[in-house]
PDB file of C-alpha atoms in Angstrom:
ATOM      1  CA  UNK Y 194      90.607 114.522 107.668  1.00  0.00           C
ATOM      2  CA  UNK Y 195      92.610 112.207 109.695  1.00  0.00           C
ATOM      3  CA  UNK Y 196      94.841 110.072 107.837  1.00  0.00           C
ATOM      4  CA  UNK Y 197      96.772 106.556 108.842  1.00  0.00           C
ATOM      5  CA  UNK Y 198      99.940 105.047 107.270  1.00  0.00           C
ATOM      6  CA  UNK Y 199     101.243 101.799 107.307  1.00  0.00           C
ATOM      7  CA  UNK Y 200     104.530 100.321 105.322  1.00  0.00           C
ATOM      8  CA  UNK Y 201     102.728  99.012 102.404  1.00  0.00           C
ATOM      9  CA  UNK Y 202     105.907  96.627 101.862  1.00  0.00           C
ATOM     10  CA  UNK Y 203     106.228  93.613 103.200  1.00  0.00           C
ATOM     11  CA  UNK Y 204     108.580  93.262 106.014  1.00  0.00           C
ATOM     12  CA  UNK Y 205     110.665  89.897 105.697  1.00  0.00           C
ATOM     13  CA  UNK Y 206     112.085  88.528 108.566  1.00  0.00           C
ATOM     14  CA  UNK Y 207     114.289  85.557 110.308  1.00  0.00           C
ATOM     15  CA  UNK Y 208     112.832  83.191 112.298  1.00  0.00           C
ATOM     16  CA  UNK Y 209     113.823  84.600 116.291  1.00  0.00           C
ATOM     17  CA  UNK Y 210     114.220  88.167 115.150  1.00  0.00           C
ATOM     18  CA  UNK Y 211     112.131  90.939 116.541  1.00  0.00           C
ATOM     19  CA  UNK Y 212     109.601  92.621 114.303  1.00  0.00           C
ATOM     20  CA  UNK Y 213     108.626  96.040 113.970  1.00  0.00           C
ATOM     21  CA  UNK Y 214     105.984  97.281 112.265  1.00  0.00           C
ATOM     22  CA  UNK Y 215     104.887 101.181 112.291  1.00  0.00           C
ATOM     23  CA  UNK Y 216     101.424 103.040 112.544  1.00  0.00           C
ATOM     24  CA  UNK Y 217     101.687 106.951 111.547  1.00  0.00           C
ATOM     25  CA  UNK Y 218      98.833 109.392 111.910  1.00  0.00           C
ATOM     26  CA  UNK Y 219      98.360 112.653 111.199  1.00  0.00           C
ATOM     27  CA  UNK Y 220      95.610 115.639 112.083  1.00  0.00           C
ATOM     28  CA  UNK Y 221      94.517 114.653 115.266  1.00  0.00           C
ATOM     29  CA  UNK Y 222      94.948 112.789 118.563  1.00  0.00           C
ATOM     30  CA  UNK Y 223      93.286 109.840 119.055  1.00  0.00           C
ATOM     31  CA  UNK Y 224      92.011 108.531 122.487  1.00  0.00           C
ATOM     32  CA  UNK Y 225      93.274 105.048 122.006  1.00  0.00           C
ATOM     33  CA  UNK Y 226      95.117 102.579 119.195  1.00  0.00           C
ATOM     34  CA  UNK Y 227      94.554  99.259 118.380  1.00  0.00           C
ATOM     35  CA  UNK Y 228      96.359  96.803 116.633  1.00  0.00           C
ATOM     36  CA  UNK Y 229      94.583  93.581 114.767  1.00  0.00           C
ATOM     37  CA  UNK Y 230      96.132  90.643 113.285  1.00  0.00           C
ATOM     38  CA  UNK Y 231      94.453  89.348 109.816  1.00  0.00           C
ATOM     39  CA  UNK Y 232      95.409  86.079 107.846  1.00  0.00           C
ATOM     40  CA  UNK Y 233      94.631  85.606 104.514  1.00  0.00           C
ATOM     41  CA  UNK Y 234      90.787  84.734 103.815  1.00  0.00           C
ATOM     42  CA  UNK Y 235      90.022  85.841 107.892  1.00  0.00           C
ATOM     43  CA  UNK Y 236      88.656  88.124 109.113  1.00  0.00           C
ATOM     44  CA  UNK Y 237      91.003  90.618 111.444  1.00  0.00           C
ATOM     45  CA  UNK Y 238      91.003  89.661 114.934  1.00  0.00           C
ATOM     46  CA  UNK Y 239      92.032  92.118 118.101  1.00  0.00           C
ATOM     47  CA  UNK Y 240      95.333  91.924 119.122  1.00  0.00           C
ATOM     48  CA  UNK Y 241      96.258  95.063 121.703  1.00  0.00           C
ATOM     49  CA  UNK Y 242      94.583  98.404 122.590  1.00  0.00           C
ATOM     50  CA  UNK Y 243      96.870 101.129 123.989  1.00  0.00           C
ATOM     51  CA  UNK Y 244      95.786 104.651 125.122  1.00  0.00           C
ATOM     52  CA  UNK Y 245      96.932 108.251 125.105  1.00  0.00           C
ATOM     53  CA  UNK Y 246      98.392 107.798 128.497  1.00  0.00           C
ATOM     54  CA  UNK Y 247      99.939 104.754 127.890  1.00  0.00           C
ATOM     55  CA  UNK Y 248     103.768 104.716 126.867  1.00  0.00           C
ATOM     56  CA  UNK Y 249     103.793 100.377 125.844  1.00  0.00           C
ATOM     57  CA  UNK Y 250     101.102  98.031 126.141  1.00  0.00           C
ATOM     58  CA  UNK Y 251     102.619  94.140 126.332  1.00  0.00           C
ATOM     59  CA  UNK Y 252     100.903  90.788 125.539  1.00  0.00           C
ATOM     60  CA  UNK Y 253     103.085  88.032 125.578  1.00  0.00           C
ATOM     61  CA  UNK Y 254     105.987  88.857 122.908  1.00  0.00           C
ATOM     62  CA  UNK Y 255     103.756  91.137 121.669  1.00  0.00           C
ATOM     63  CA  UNK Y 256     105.107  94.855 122.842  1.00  0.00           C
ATOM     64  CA  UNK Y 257     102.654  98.492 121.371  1.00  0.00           C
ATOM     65  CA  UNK Y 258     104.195 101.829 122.093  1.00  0.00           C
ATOM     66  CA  UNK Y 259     102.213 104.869 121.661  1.00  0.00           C
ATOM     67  CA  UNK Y 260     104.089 107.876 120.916  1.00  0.00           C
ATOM     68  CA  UNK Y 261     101.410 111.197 120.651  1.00  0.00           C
ATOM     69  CA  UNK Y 262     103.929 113.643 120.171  1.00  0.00           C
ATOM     70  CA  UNK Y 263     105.420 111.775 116.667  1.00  0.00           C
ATOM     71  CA  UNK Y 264     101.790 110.231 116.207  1.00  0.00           C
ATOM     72  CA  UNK Y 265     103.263 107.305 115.874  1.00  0.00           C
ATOM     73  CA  UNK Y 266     103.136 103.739 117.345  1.00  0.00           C
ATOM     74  CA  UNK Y 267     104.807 100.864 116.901  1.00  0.00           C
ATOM     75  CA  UNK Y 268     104.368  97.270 117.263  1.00  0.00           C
ATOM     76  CA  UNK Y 269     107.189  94.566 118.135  1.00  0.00           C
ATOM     77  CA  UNK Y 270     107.005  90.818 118.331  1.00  0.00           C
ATOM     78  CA  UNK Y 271     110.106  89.623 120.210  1.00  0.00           C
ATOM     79  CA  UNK Y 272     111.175  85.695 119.207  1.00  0.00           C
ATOM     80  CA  UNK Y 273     109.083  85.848 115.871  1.00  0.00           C
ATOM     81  CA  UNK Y 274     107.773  82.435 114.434  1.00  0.00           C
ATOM     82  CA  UNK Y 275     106.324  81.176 110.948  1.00  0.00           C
ATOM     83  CA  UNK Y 276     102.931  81.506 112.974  1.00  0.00           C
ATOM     84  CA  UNK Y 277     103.340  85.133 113.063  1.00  0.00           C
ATOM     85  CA  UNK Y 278     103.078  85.730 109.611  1.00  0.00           C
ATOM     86  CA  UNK Y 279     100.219  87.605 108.918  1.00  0.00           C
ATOM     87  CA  UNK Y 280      98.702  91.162 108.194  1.00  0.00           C
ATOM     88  CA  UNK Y 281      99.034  93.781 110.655  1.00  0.00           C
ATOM     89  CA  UNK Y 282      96.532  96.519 110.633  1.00  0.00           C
ATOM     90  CA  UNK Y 283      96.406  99.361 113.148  1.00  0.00           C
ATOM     91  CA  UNK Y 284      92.883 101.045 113.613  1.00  0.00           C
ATOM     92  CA  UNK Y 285      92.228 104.391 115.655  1.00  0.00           C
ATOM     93  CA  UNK Y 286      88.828 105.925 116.575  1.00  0.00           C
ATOM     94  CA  UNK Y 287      87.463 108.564 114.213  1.00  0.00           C
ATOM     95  CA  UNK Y 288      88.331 112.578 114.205  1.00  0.00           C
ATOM     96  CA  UNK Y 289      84.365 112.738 115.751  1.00  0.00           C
ATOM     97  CA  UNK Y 290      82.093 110.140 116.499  1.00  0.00           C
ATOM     98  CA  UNK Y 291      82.499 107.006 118.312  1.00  0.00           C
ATOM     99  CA  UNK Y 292      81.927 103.211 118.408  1.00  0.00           C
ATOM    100  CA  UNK Y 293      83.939 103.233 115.150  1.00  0.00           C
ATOM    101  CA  UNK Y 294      87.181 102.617 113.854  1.00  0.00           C
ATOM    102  CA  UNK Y 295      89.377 103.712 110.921  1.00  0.00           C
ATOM    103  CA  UNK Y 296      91.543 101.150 109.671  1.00  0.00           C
ATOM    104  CA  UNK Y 297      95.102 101.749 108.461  1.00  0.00           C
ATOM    105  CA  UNK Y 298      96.154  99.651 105.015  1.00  0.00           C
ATOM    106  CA  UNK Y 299      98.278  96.944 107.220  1.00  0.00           C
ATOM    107  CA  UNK Y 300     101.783  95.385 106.916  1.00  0.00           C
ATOM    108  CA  UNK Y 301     102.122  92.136 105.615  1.00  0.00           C
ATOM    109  CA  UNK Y 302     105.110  90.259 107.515  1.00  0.00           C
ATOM    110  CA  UNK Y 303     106.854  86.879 106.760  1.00  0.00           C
ATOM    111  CA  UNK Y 304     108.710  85.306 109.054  1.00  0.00           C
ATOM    112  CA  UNK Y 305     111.404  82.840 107.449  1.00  0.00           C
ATOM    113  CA  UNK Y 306     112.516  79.837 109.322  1.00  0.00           C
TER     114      UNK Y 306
ATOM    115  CA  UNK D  39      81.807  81.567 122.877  1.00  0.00           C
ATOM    116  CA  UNK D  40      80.097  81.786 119.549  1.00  0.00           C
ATOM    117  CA  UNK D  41      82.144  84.496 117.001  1.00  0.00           C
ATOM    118  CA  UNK D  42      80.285  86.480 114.160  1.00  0.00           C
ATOM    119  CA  UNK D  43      78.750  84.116 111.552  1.00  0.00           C
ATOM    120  CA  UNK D  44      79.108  85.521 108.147  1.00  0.00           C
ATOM    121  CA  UNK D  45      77.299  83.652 105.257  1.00  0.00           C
ATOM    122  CA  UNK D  46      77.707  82.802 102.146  1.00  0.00           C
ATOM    123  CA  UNK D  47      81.687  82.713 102.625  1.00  0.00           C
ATOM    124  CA  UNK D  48      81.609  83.480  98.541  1.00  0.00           C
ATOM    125  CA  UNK D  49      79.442  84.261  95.994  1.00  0.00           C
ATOM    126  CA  UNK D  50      79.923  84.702  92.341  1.00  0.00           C
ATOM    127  CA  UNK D  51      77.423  86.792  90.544  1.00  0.00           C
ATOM    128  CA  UNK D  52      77.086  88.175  86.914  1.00  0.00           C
ATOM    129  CA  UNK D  53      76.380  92.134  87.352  1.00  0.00           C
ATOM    130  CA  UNK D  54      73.143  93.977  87.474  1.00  0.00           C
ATOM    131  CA  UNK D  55      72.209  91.144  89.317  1.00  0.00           C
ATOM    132  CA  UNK D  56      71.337  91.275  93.097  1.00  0.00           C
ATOM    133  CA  UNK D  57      72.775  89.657  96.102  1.00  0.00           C
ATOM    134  CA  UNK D  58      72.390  89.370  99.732  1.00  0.00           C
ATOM    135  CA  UNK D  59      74.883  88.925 102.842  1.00  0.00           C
ATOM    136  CA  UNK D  60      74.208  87.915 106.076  1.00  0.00           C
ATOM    137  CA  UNK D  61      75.389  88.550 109.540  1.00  0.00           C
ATOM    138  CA  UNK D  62      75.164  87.125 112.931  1.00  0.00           C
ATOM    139  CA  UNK D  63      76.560  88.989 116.015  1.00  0.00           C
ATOM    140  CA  UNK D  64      78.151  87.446 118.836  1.00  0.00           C
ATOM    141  CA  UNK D  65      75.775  87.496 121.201  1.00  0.00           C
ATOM    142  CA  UNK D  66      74.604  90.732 123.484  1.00  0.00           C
ATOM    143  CA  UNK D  67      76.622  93.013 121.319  1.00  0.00           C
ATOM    144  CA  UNK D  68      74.625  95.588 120.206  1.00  0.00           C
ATOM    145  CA  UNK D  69      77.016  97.492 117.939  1.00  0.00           C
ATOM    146  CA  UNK D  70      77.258  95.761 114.536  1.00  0.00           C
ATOM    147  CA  UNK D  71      79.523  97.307 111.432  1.00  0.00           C
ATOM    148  CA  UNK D  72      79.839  95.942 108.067  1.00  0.00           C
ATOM    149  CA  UNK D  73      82.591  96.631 106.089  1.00  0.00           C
ATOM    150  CA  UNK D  74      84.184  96.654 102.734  1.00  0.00           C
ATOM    151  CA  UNK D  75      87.593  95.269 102.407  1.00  0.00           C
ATOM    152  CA  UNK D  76      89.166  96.116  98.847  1.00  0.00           C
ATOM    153  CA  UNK D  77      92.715  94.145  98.335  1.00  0.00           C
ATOM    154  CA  UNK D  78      95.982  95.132 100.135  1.00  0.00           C
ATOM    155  CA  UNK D  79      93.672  97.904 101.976  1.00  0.00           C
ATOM    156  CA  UNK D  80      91.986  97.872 105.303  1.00  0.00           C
ATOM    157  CA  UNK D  81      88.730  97.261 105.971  1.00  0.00           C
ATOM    158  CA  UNK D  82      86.007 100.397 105.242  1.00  0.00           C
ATOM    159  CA  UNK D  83      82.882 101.507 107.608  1.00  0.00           C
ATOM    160  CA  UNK D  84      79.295 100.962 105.146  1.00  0.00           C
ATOM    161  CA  UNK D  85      77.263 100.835 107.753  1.00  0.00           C
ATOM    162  CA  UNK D  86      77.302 101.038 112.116  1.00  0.00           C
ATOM    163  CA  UNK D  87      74.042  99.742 113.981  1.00  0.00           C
ATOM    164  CA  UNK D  88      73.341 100.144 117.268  1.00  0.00           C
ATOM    165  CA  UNK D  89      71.071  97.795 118.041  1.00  0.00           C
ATOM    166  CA  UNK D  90      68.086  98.276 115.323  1.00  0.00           C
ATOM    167  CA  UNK D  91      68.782 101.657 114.660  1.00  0.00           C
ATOM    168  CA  UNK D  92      71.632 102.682 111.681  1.00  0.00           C
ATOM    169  CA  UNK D  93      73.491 105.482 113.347  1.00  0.00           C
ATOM    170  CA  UNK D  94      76.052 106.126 111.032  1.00  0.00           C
ATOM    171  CA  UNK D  95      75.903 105.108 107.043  1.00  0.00           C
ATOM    172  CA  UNK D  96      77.154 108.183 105.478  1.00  0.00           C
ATOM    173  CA  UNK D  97      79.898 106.138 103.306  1.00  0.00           C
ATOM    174  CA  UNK D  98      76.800 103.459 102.421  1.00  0.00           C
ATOM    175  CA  UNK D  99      75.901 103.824  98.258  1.00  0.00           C
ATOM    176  CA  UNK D 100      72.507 104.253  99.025  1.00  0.00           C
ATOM    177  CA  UNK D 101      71.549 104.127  95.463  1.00  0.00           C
ATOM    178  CA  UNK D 102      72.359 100.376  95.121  1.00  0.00           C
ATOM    179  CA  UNK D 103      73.416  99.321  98.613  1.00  0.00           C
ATOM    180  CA  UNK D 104      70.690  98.275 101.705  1.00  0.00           C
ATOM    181  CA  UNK D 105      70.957  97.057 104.860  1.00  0.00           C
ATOM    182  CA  UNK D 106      68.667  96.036 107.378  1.00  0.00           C
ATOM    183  CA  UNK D 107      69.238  94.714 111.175  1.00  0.00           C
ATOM    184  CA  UNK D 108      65.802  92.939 112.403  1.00  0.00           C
ATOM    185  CA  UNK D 109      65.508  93.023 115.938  1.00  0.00           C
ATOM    186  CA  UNK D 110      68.572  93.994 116.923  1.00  0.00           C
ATOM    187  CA  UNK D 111      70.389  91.051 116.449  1.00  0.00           C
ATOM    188  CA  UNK D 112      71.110  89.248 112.434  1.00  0.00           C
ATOM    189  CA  UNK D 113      71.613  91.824 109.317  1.00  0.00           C
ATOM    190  CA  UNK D 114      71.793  91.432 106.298  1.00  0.00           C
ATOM    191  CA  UNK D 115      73.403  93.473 103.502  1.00  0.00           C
ATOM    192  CA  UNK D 116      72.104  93.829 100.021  1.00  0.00           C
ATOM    193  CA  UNK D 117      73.189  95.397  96.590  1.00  0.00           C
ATOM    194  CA  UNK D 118      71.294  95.614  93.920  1.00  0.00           C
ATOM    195  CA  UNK D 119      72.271  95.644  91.399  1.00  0.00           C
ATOM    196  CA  UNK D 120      75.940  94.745  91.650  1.00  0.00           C
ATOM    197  CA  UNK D 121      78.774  95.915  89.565  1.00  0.00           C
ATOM    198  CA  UNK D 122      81.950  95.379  88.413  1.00  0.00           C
ATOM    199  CA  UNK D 123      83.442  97.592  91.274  1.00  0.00           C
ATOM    200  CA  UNK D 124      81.722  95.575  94.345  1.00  0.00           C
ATOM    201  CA  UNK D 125      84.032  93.061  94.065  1.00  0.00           C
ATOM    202  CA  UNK D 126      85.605  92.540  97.140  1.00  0.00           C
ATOM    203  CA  UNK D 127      85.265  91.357 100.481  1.00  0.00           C
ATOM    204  CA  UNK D 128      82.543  92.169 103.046  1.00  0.00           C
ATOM    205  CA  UNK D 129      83.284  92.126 106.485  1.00  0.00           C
ATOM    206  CA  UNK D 130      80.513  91.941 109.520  1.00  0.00           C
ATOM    207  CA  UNK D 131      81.792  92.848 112.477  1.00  0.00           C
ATOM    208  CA  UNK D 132      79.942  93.567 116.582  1.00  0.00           C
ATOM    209  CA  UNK D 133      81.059  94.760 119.387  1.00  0.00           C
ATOM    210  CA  UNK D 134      79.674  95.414 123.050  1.00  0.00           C
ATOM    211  CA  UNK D 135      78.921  99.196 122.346  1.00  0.00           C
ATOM    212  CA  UNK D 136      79.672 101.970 124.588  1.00  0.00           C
ATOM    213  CA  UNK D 137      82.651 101.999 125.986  1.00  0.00           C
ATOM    214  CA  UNK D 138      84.028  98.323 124.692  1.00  0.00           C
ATOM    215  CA  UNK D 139      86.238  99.443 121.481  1.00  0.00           C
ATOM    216  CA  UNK D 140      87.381  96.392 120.320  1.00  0.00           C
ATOM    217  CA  UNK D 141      85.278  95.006 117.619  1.00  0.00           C
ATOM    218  CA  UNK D 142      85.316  91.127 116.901  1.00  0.00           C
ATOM    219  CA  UNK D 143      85.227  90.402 113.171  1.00  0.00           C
ATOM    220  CA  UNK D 144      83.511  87.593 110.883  1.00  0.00           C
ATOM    221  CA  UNK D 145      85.082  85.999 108.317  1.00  0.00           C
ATOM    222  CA  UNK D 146      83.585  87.796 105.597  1.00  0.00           C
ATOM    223  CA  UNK D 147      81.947  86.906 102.390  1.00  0.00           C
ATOM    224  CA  UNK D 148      84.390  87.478  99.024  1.00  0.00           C
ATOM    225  CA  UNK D 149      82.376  88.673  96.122  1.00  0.00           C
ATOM    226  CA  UNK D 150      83.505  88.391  92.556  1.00  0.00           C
ATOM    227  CA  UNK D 151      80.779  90.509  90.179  1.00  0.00           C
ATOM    228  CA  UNK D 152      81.713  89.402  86.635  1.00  0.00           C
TER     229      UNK D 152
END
């Protein structure tokens, strides 16, 4: 079965520094990637969607890169803030099926001032 | 634009008791999910409804757990009767179906089964 991994540590960073968080899968290839944000007592909320012929996806200072051959993608805030401190899951369709997502553990960052 | 409604936001229950969620889509999505959300993991598919019809609850514990999506649009989620191990969070979530992947989550309702 198809299988995501996330950092389960925390990833502590300073205030203006890029963060980088990393999505691994294994056992398939997925059609797309997404990435949600989710603070604590929220529910998670859509950030970016990136697909299988898409090298980087950007939003802002938000930057997704989507790397089938590793099975890997990874997701970069540029100029982080306090505000980005959060949970960051990544989610990927199903092995078979559709309309449904299978949702990695997330990576809790802290941004310092 | 209206986002899911989840109520209650918590609920404390003794177990073997029953209890009830409820969910209301944002409106015209016809895909609804709920989900469990243990803590420091992601959130887990129960149950996926498109429109009235469940189309996928294989990881639902039928033996305790219902669910139930009247016309298409609210749902509601029961257990009965709860345990120890249900505590956690349950997330309702829609999305536009076919086609639209990105689902747009409610805040969930935290259950603590004592």
């Amino acid at each position: 079965s198809q299988k995501i991994e996330q950092n389960s540590e925390a990833l502590n960073i300073q205030e203006g520094k890029t963060a980088t968080l990393t999505c691994n899968y294994t056992n398939y290839s997925p059609a797309y990637l997404q990435w949600y944000r989710q603070d604590p007592g929220r529910g998670p909320v859509f950030l970016l969607l990136i697909r299988e012929n898409e090298k980087e996806k950007r939003k802002e200072r938000l930057k997704v890169t989507f790397d089938t051959t590793l099975k890997q993608s990874l997701f970069h805030i540029t100029a982080s803030q306090p505000a980005d401190s959060a949970t960051y899951l990544c989610a990927l369709p199903p092995l078979k099926g559709y309309n449904k997502l299978i949702f990695g553990a997330g990576t809790r960052l802290a941004v310092h001032p | 634009e209206a986002g899911v409604v989840q109520s209650p936001r918590y609920k404390i229950i003794e177990k073997k008791q029953p209890v009830a969620f409820w969910c209301n889509p944002i409106s015209g999505h016809n895909t609804l999910y709920w989900y469990l959300q243990n803590l420091g993991q992601g959130p887990e598919l129960l149950i996926r409804y498109e429109n009235e019809e469940a189309v996928d609850d294989s990881q639902l514990p039928k033996d305790r757990f219902s669910a139930e999506r009247l016309k298409g649009v609210d749902s509601t989620l029961k257990i009965q009767p709860a345990e120890l191990g249900d505590s956690a969070v349950y997330l309702c979530a829609s999305s536009n179906g076919q086609g639209k992947e990105t689902q747009y989550f409610g805040p969930g309702t935290r259950l603590l089964v004592l």
